[in-house]
Structure formats: C-alpha cells, structure tokens
PDB file of C-alpha atoms in Angstrom:
ATOM      1  CA  MET A   1       8.400 -49.885 -44.825  1.00 46.00           C
ATOM      2  CA  LYS A   2       8.561 -53.635 -44.828  1.00 44.00           C
ATOM      3  CA  LYS A   3       7.693 -53.843 -48.501  1.00 49.00           C
ATOM      4  CA  THR A   4       8.938 -51.693 -51.313  1.00 50.00           C
ATOM      5  CA  LEU A   5       6.501 -49.422 -53.076  1.00 49.00           C
ATOM      6  CA  THR A   6       6.777 -51.564 -56.188  1.00 46.00           C
ATOM      7  CA  GLN A   7       5.850 -54.709 -54.235  1.00 50.00           C
ATOM      8  CA  ILE A   8       2.867 -52.989 -52.661  1.00 46.00           C
ATOM      9  CA  SER A   9       1.896 -51.580 -56.042  1.00 47.00           C
ATOM     10  CA  ASP A  10       2.036 -54.999 -57.676  1.00 51.00           C
ATOM     11  CA  SER A  11      -0.180 -56.638 -55.043  1.00 51.00           C
ATOM     12  CA  SER A  12      -2.606 -53.706 -54.916  1.00 46.00           C
ATOM     13  CA  ASP A  13      -2.692 -53.388 -58.680  1.00 44.00           C
ATOM     14  CA  SER A  14      -3.347 -57.122 -59.039  1.00 46.00           C
ATOM     15  CA  LEU A  15      -6.330 -56.828 -56.718  1.00 47.00           C
ATOM     16  CA  MET A  16      -7.598 -53.799 -58.579  1.00 42.00           C
ATOM     17  CA  LEU A  17      -7.135 -55.376 -62.004  1.00 39.00           C
ATOM     18  CA  SER A  18      -8.726 -58.639 -60.869  1.00 43.00           C
ATOM     19  CA  LYS A  19     -11.893 -56.682 -60.123  1.00 40.00           C
ATOM     20  CA  VAL A  20     -11.702 -54.975 -63.494  1.00 36.00           C
ATOM     21  CA  ASN A  21     -11.105 -58.184 -65.416  1.00 38.00           C
ATOM     22  CA  ARG A  22     -13.622 -60.156 -63.353  1.00 38.00           C
ATOM     23  CA  ARG A  23     -16.461 -57.999 -64.530  1.00 37.00           C
ATOM     24  CA  TYR A  24     -14.840 -56.499 -67.639  1.00 33.00           C
ATOM     25  CA  PHE A  25     -15.519 -53.129 -66.037  1.00 33.00           C
ATOM     26  CA  LEU A  26     -15.938 -50.409 -68.689  1.00 34.00           C
ATOM     27  CA  ARG A  27     -14.717 -52.724 -71.457  1.00 34.00           C
ATOM     28  CA  SER A  28     -17.837 -54.655 -72.361  1.00 31.00           C
ATOM     29  CA  ALA A  29     -20.136 -53.086 -74.928  1.00 26.00           C
ATOM     30  CA  GLY A  30     -23.050 -53.274 -72.497  1.00 30.00           C
ATOM     31  CA  VAL A  31     -21.415 -51.122 -69.852  1.00 30.00           C
ATOM     32  CA  ALA A  32     -19.974 -48.701 -72.349  1.00 30.00           C
ATOM     33  CA  ALA A  33     -23.393 -48.205 -73.871  1.00 29.00           C
ATOM     34  CA  THR A  34     -25.214 -47.696 -70.587  1.00 28.00           C
ATOM     35  CA  THR A  35     -22.638 -46.957 -68.331  1.00 28.00           C
ATOM     36  CA  GLY A  36     -18.362 -46.891 -41.625  1.00 33.00           C
ATOM     37  CA  ALA A  37     -20.612 -44.594 -43.344  1.00 34.00           C
ATOM     38  CA  PHE A  38     -20.015 -40.882 -43.132  1.00 34.00           C
ATOM     39  CA  LEU A  39     -23.545 -39.635 -42.455  1.00 33.00           C
ATOM     40  CA  LEU A  40     -23.303 -36.206 -40.899  1.00 34.00           C
ATOM     41  CA  GLY A  41     -26.697 -36.476 -39.264  1.00 34.00           C
ATOM     42  CA  ALA A  42     -27.604 -33.481 -37.167  1.00 32.00           C
ATOM     43  CA  CYS A  43     -24.006 -32.354 -36.774  1.00 43.00           C
ATOM     44  CA  THR A  44     -23.113 -28.953 -38.130  1.00 41.00           C
ATOM     45  CA  GLU A  45     -19.908 -27.928 -39.863  1.00 43.00           C
ATOM     46  CA  GLN A  46     -18.873 -26.034 -36.736  1.00 42.00           C
ATOM     47  CA  ASP A  47     -19.369 -29.185 -34.633  1.00 44.00           C
ATOM     48  CA  LEU A  48     -17.096 -31.250 -36.861  1.00 45.00           C
ATOM     49  CA  MET A  49     -14.506 -28.727 -38.005  1.00 48.00           C
ATOM     50  CA  SER A  50     -11.080 -29.555 -36.630  1.00 50.00           C
ATOM     51  CA  ASP A  51      -8.850 -26.811 -35.277  1.00 58.00           C
ATOM     52  CA  ASP A  52      -5.771 -28.726 -36.409  1.00 82.00           C
ATOM     53  CA  THR A  53      -4.390 -28.287 -39.910  1.00 92.00           C
ATOM     54  CA  VAL A  54      -3.392 -31.456 -41.732  1.00 96.00           C
ATOM     55  CA  ASP A  55      -0.050 -30.801 -43.432  1.00 96.00           C
ATOM     56  CA  LEU A  56       0.447 -33.124 -46.398  1.00 97.00           C
ATOM     57  CA  GLY A  57       4.218 -32.842 -46.155  1.00 96.00           C
ATOM     58  CA  SER A  58       6.877 -32.230 -48.775  1.00 96.00           C
ATOM     59  CA  GLY A  59       8.530 -33.991 -51.702  1.00 96.00           C
ATOM     60  CA  ASP A  60       7.215 -37.293 -53.009  1.00 95.00           C
ATOM     61  CA  ILE A  61       5.760 -38.179 -49.596  1.00 96.00           C
ATOM     62  CA  GLY A  62       3.711 -35.010 -49.712  1.00 96.00           C
ATOM     63  CA  ILE A  63       2.383 -35.895 -53.168  1.00 96.00           C
ATOM     64  CA  LEU A  64       1.476 -39.404 -51.989  1.00 96.00           C
ATOM     65  CA  ASN A  65      -0.376 -37.909 -49.023  1.00 97.00           C
ATOM     66  CA  TYR A  66      -2.116 -35.539 -51.433  1.00 97.00           C
ATOM     67  CA  ALA A  67      -3.328 -38.524 -53.464  1.00 96.00           C
ATOM     68  CA  TYR A  68      -4.233 -40.364 -50.249  1.00 97.00           C
ATOM     69  CA  ALA A  69      -6.405 -37.443 -49.138  1.00 97.00           C
ATOM     70  CA  LEU A  70      -8.301 -37.428 -52.445  1.00 97.00           C
ATOM     71  CA  GLU A  71      -8.758 -41.206 -52.401  1.00 96.00           C
ATOM     72  CA  GLN A  72     -10.106 -40.985 -48.843  1.00 97.00           C
ATOM     73  CA  LEU A  73     -12.710 -38.510 -50.064  1.00 97.00           C
ATOM     74  CA  GLU A  74     -13.759 -40.618 -53.037  1.00 97.00           C
ATOM     75  CA  ALA A  75     -13.896 -43.864 -51.052  1.00 97.00           C
ATOM     76  CA  ALA A  76     -16.025 -42.214 -48.362  1.00 97.00           C
ATOM     77  CA  PHE A  77     -18.374 -40.765 -50.977  1.00 97.00           C
ATOM     78  CA  TYR A  78     -19.040 -44.029 -52.814  1.00 97.00           C
ATOM     79  CA  THR A  79     -19.341 -45.936 -49.545  1.00 97.00           C
ATOM     80  CA  GLN A  80     -22.104 -43.541 -48.540  1.00 97.00           C
ATOM     81  CA  VAL A  81     -23.753 -43.801 -51.972  1.00 98.00           C
ATOM     82  CA  MET A  82     -24.027 -47.577 -51.684  1.00 97.00           C
ATOM     83  CA  MET A  83     -25.168 -47.504 -48.061  1.00 97.00           C
ATOM     84  CA  THR A  84     -28.012 -45.122 -48.906  1.00 96.00           C
ATOM     85  CA  PRO A  85     -28.805 -45.755 -52.609  1.00 97.00           C
ATOM     86  CA  TYR A  86     -30.689 -42.963 -54.350  1.00 97.00           C
ATOM     87  CA  LEU A  87     -34.299 -43.448 -55.377  1.00 95.00           C
ATOM     88  CA  ASN A  88     -34.836 -45.926 -58.219  1.00 95.00           C
ATOM     89  CA  MET A  89     -31.163 -46.825 -58.603  1.00 97.00           C
ATOM     90  CA  THR A  90     -31.050 -49.507 -61.300  1.00 97.00           C
ATOM     91  CA  ASP A  91     -29.197 -52.805 -61.034  1.00 97.00           C
ATOM     92  CA  MET A  92     -26.739 -51.594 -63.681  1.00 96.00           C
ATOM     93  CA  GLU A  93     -26.094 -48.408 -61.729  1.00 97.00           C
ATOM     94  CA  LYS A  94     -25.570 -50.400 -58.522  1.00 97.00           C
ATOM     95  CA  TRP A  95     -23.111 -52.650 -60.322  1.00 97.00           C
ATOM     96  CA  ILE A  96     -21.090 -49.754 -61.723  1.00 96.00           C
ATOM     97  CA  LEU A  97     -21.111 -47.658 -58.546  1.00 97.00           C
ATOM     98  CA  THR A  98     -20.209 -50.664 -56.401  1.00 97.00           C
ATOM     99  CA  ASP A  99     -17.220 -51.429 -58.630  1.00 96.00           C
ATOM    100  CA  ILE A 100     -16.093 -47.805 -58.459  1.00 96.00           C
ATOM    101  CA  ARG A 101     -16.435 -47.878 -54.668  1.00 96.00           C
ATOM    102  CA  ASP A 102     -14.309 -51.018 -54.482  1.00 96.00           C
ATOM    103  CA  HIS A 103     -11.622 -49.470 -56.695  1.00 95.00           C
ATOM    104  CA  GLU A 104     -11.484 -46.313 -54.590  1.00 95.00           C
ATOM    105  CA  ILE A 105     -11.124 -48.344 -51.401  1.00 96.00           C
ATOM    106  CA  VAL A 106      -8.233 -50.267 -52.998  1.00 94.00           C
ATOM    107  CA  HIS A 107      -6.586 -46.958 -53.944  1.00 94.00           C
ATOM    108  CA  ARG A 108      -7.068 -45.536 -50.456  1.00 95.00           C
ATOM    109  CA  GLU A 109      -5.659 -48.590 -48.718  1.00 95.00           C
ATOM    110  CA  PHE A 110      -2.727 -48.745 -51.125  1.00 93.00           C
ATOM    111  CA  PHE A 111      -1.614 -45.223 -50.248  1.00 94.00           C
ATOM    112  CA  LYS A 112      -2.171 -45.809 -46.547  1.00 95.00           C
ATOM    113  CA  LYS A 113       0.042 -48.893 -46.627  1.00 93.00           C
ATOM    114  CA  ALA A 114       2.684 -47.332 -48.893  1.00 92.00           C
ATOM    115  CA  LEU A 115       3.001 -44.268 -46.658  1.00 94.00           C
ATOM    116  CA  GLY A 116       3.153 -46.212 -43.402  1.00 96.00           C
ATOM    117  CA  ASP A 117       3.849 -43.932 -40.452  1.00 96.00           C
ATOM    118  CA  LYS A 118       4.159 -40.957 -42.820  1.00 97.00           C
ATOM    119  CA  ALA A 119       0.480 -41.135 -43.760  1.00 97.00           C
ATOM    120  CA  ILE A 120      -1.817 -38.303 -42.754  1.00 97.00           C
ATOM    121  CA  LYS A 121      -4.757 -39.108 -40.496  1.00 96.00           C
ATOM    122  CA  GLY A 122      -8.139 -40.248 -41.725  1.00 96.00           C
ATOM    123  CA  LEU A 123     -10.021 -37.159 -42.900  1.00 97.00           C
ATOM    124  CA  MET A 124     -13.618 -36.312 -42.001  1.00 96.00           C
ATOM    125  CA  PRO A 125     -15.703 -35.696 -45.130  1.00 96.00           C
ATOM    126  CA  ASN A 126     -18.455 -33.109 -45.389  1.00 96.00           C
ATOM    127  CA  PHE A 127     -21.189 -34.294 -47.721  1.00 96.00           C
ATOM    128  CA  SER A 128     -23.873 -31.940 -46.423  1.00 95.00           C
ATOM    129  CA  GLN A 129     -24.181 -30.367 -49.882  1.00 94.00           C
ATOM    130  CA  ILE A 130     -25.085 -33.707 -51.475  1.00 96.00           C
ATOM    131  CA  ASP A 131     -28.606 -35.157 -51.458  1.00 97.00           C
ATOM    132  CA  PHE A 132     -27.892 -38.886 -51.418  1.00 97.00           C
ATOM    133  CA  GLN A 133     -31.530 -39.660 -52.256  1.00 97.00           C
ATOM    134  CA  SER A 134     -31.287 -37.731 -55.520  1.00 97.00           C
ATOM    135  CA  ARG A 135     -29.770 -39.379 -58.594  1.00 97.00           C
ATOM    136  CA  THR A 136     -28.957 -35.982 -60.091  1.00 96.00           C
ATOM    137  CA  SER A 137     -27.178 -34.818 -56.944  1.00 97.00           C
ATOM    138  CA  VAL A 138     -25.208 -38.037 -56.469  1.00 97.00           C
ATOM    139  CA  LEU A 139     -24.084 -38.398 -60.079  1.00 96.00           C
ATOM    140  CA  GLY A 140     -23.274 -34.704 -60.271  1.00 95.00           C
ATOM    141  CA  ALA A 141     -21.034 -35.055 -57.211  1.00 96.00           C
ATOM    142  CA  ALA A 142     -19.511 -38.253 -58.613  1.00 96.00           C
ATOM    143  CA  LYS A 143     -18.640 -36.459 -61.858  1.00 93.00           C
ATOM    144  CA  LEU A 144     -17.059 -33.623 -59.901  1.00 93.00           C
ATOM    145  CA  PHE A 145     -14.951 -36.014 -57.799  1.00 95.00           C
ATOM    146  CA  GLU A 146     -13.855 -38.168 -60.742  1.00 94.00           C
ATOM    147  CA  ASP A 147     -12.990 -35.261 -63.048  1.00 92.00           C
ATOM    148  CA  THR A 148     -11.145 -33.622 -60.156  1.00 92.00           C
ATOM    149  CA  GLY A 149      -9.257 -36.840 -59.409  1.00 92.00           C
ATOM    150  CA  VAL A 150      -8.064 -37.225 -62.994  1.00 92.00           C
ATOM    151  CA  ALA A 151      -6.988 -33.584 -63.194  1.00 91.00           C
ATOM    152  CA  ALA A 152      -5.222 -33.921 -59.835  1.00 93.00           C
ATOM    153  CA  TYR A 153      -3.132 -36.929 -60.881  1.00 92.00           C
ATOM    154  CA  ASN A 154      -2.344 -35.317 -64.227  1.00 91.00           C
ATOM    155  CA  GLY A 155      -1.217 -32.128 -62.526  1.00 90.00           C
ATOM    156  CA  ALA A 156       0.844 -33.851 -59.845  1.00 92.00           C
ATOM    157  CA  GLY A 157       2.664 -36.257 -62.164  1.00 90.00           C
ATOM    158  CA  LYS A 158       5.329 -33.739 -63.153  1.00 91.00           C
ATOM    159  CA  LEU A 159       6.065 -33.077 -59.467  1.00 93.00           C
ATOM    160  CA  ILE A 160       6.952 -36.695 -58.662  1.00 92.00           C
ATOM    161  CA  LYS A 161      10.655 -37.525 -58.592  1.00 94.00           C
ATOM    162  CA  ASP A 162      10.660 -41.271 -57.913  1.00 92.00           C
ATOM    163  CA  VAL A 163       9.865 -43.200 -61.105  1.00 91.00           C
ATOM    164  CA  ASN A 164       8.193 -45.961 -59.085  1.00 91.00           C
ATOM    165  CA  TYR A 165       5.764 -43.466 -57.602  1.00 89.00           C
ATOM    166  CA  LEU A 166       5.130 -42.059 -61.065  1.00 90.00           C
ATOM    167  CA  LEU A 167       4.381 -45.538 -62.403  1.00 91.00           C
ATOM    168  CA  VAL A 168       1.818 -46.137 -59.668  1.00 89.00           C
ATOM    169  CA  ALA A 169       0.193 -42.761 -60.262  1.00 89.00           C
ATOM    170  CA  GLY A 170      -0.069 -43.567 -63.970  1.00 90.00           C
ATOM    171  CA  LYS A 171      -1.820 -46.861 -63.253  1.00 91.00           C
ATOM    172  CA  ILE A 172      -4.296 -45.290 -60.862  1.00 92.00           C
ATOM    173  CA  VAL A 173      -5.155 -42.293 -63.041  1.00 91.00           C
ATOM    174  CA  SER A 174      -6.031 -44.655 -65.909  1.00 89.00           C
ATOM    175  CA  VAL A 175      -8.633 -46.295 -63.669  1.00 93.00           C
ATOM    176  CA  GLU A 176      -9.900 -42.909 -62.468  1.00 91.00           C
ATOM    177  CA  ALA A 177     -10.330 -41.843 -66.093  1.00 89.00           C
ATOM    178  CA  ARG A 178     -12.497 -44.902 -66.769  1.00 92.00           C
ATOM    179  CA  HIS A 179     -14.562 -44.017 -63.703  1.00 93.00           C
ATOM    180  CA  ALA A 180     -15.036 -40.479 -65.054  1.00 91.00           C
ATOM    181  CA  SER A 181     -16.191 -41.822 -68.418  1.00 88.00           C
ATOM    182  CA  ALA A 182     -18.623 -44.240 -66.789  1.00 92.00           C
ATOM    183  CA  ILE A 183     -20.195 -41.517 -64.655  1.00 94.00           C
ATOM    184  CA  ALA A 184     -20.452 -39.192 -67.654  1.00 91.00           C
ATOM    185  CA  ASP A 185     -22.243 -41.948 -69.567  1.00 91.00           C
ATOM    186  CA  LEU A 186     -24.657 -42.564 -66.685  1.00 94.00           C
ATOM    187  CA  ILE A 187     -25.542 -38.876 -66.712  1.00 92.00           C
ATOM    188  CA  ASN A 188     -25.870 -38.635 -70.482  1.00 87.00           C
ATOM    189  CA  PRO A 189     -26.010 -42.112 -72.103  1.00 85.00           C
ATOM    190  CA  ASN A 190     -24.662 -42.508 -75.625  1.00 69.00           C
ATOM    191  CA  ALA A 191     -23.753 -38.834 -75.852  1.00 61.00           C
ATOM    192  CA  LEU A 192     -21.319 -37.936 -78.601  1.00 52.00           C
ATOM    193  CA  GLU A 193     -19.703 -35.414 -76.266  1.00 51.00           C
ATOM    194  CA  PHE A 194     -18.925 -38.019 -73.599  1.00 47.00           C
ATOM    195  CA  ALA A 195     -15.679 -36.241 -72.701  1.00 51.00           C
ATOM    196  CA  ASN A 196     -17.344 -32.873 -72.161  1.00 51.00           C
ATOM    197  CA  GLY A 197     -15.728 -31.207 -69.173  1.00 54.00           C
ATOM    198  CA  GLN A 198     -12.844 -33.703 -69.086  1.00 57.00           C
ATOM    199  CA  ILE A 199     -10.897 -32.507 -72.133  1.00 56.00           C
ATOM    200  CA  ASN A 200      -9.358 -29.091 -72.722  1.00 55.00           C
ATOM    201  CA  GLU A 201      -9.260 -27.086 -75.969  1.00 58.00           C
ATOM    202  CA  MET A 202      -6.085 -28.945 -76.996  1.00 53.00           C
ATOM    203  CA  GLY A 203      -7.832 -32.312 -76.814  1.00 50.00           C
ATOM    204  CA  LEU A 204      -5.970 -33.273 -73.644  1.00 56.00           C
ATOM    205  CA  GLU A 205      -7.216 -34.159 -70.180  1.00 62.00           C
ATOM    206  CA  HIS A 206      -7.182 -31.321 -67.684  1.00 72.00           C
ATOM    207  CA  ALA A 207      -4.194 -31.077 -65.338  1.00 85.00           C
ATOM    208  CA  TYR A 208      -4.417 -28.851 -62.267  1.00 88.00           C
ATOM    209  CA  SER A 209      -1.918 -28.026 -59.537  1.00 92.00           C
ATOM    210  CA  PRO A 210      -2.434 -29.291 -55.978  1.00 94.00           C
ATOM    211  CA  SER A 211      -3.303 -25.782 -54.791  1.00 93.00           C
ATOM    212  CA  VAL A 212      -6.181 -25.569 -57.272  1.00 93.00           C
ATOM    213  CA  ILE A 213      -7.443 -29.072 -56.458  1.00 94.00           C
ATOM    214  CA  LEU A 214      -7.242 -28.618 -52.684  1.00 95.00           C
ATOM    215  CA  GLY A 215      -9.171 -25.378 -52.957  1.00 94.00           C
ATOM    216  CA  GLY A 216     -11.831 -27.127 -55.027  1.00 93.00           C
ATOM    217  CA  VAL A 217     -12.384 -30.045 -52.644  1.00 95.00           C
ATOM    218  CA  ALA A 218     -12.104 -28.002 -49.428  1.00 95.00           C
ATOM    219  CA  PRO A 219     -15.923 -27.676 -49.047  1.00 95.00           C
ATOM    220  CA  PHE A 220     -16.164 -31.483 -48.935  1.00 96.00           C
ATOM    221  CA  ILE A 221     -13.608 -32.006 -46.157  1.00 96.00           C
ATOM    222  CA  MET A 222     -14.152 -30.973 -42.537  1.00 95.00           C
ATOM    223  CA  ASP A 223     -10.441 -30.931 -41.763  1.00 95.00           C
ATOM    224  CA  LYS A 224      -8.205 -28.094 -42.873  1.00 95.00           C
ATOM    225  CA  VAL A 225      -5.722 -29.563 -45.342  1.00 96.00           C
ATOM    226  CA  SER A 226      -2.544 -27.692 -46.217  1.00 96.00           C
ATOM    227  CA  GLY A 227      -0.356 -28.348 -49.232  1.00 95.00           C
ATOM    228  CA  LYS A 228       1.946 -25.396 -48.614  1.00 95.00           C
ATOM    229  CA  ASN A 229       5.013 -27.638 -48.469  1.00 95.00           C
ATOM    230  CA  LEU A 230       4.240 -29.619 -51.629  1.00 95.00           C
ATOM    231  CA  PRO A 231       6.632 -29.259 -54.562  1.00 92.00           C
ATOM    232  CA  MET A 232       5.683 -26.585 -57.079  1.00 83.00           C
TER     233      MET A 232
END
C-alpha cells in the first residue's frame, strides 16, 4: 500500500469526524431527544446468487475484510433508504439517516483503500425482506444492522494483532454505537430503556464472534461469504 494504515485512518477519520462535528451528530440535545442503488426489482434470489464463495482470508487481513463486508452491507442499505425514502419520513429523520449513510460510506471506502488488492469484491446485497416504504420495516432493519455492527466489532477486537488496526476498529465502533443509539431513539423516542437489546446482563455491549455475525447477516447478502480462515 502506498500509505500506511495509520495515514489512511487519519485522513478517513478526519473526514468522518468533520461530518460529526459539522452537524454535532448525536451530541446536540435536539438530536438526542428526537433522534448505485441496490433495488432487486423483479430478480429472484436464485437469479442473483453467486456460485463463488467469497473467502474473507486469514489473520488481520481477514478481519479487515470481515469489517469491509459488513460496512458494504450497511452503506448499501442506507443508500437505498435515502433513494427511496419511506412514507412520511420527517426532515429530522432524513437528516439523521443521511448522516448515517455518509458515515457508512466513509467506513466502507476506508477499508477498501486500506486493504488494496487484498480487498474482497463488492458484495451483492439482498434486501428483499425489507419494505423500504415502511418506516417500521426500515428502522427495524437499521436497528438490526447497527446492533449487529457494534457486536461484530466488539467480538472481533480481541482477534486483531496489529495495534494500528485495533485503534481504527475502536474509532469506528464508537461511531457505530452512536448510530445504534440514534436508531433506537427514532423507534422509541425518550425511552428510559434506550439501550434495550444493545446491552447484556452485565451492563456491557454485546460481542459476538465472526461466525455468529456472518450467519446472522447471510440472508441479506446474495454472495456466499466464508470466514472459515478467520482467527478464532
């Protein structure tokens, strides 16, 4: 790679944080209190399912590809949400969901650039289970993706060997956690149990292994993704 991971992280993180600071995303009292497209069209799952298995790889590169796959899914989802807004989406909701989309695109492009020629291909999402015209369906899917993303980073952190990679993962998961809180607040504004579903019985965020996460997101990805060579 022409740039070190730290250099890429700094430039990507600056872009990401500039968006956060520009709009005080999830820090202002107002937000805290309120909180190509991938249309599948007439295509069926059989039409789009690839016969090739995408192997994420091994070691730290495998973990980065794992994160890249999840960020691809989230970026594709929010891109679709904003291209076909659900019925009666408010200006506040558009503002929040647009910011989340922009963050996810930054995350996706960061991993793509950091991985270089070791990056997996662009994955084909399967959003056939989501009704993009329904607020309930869209926000329910958003909560699933965000909670899954946080649990994925938390679970993969202990598998990363390079401290620079770990630093980047820590920065990104903090943003993903704010996304999860914002979506939870959109679903249930001002709820006392805003962390419901995100926190375990010990008061800590969930942390799941790559095998659990990949199994959970498999219905939303047309490609077969294998993490068999990831560190355990």
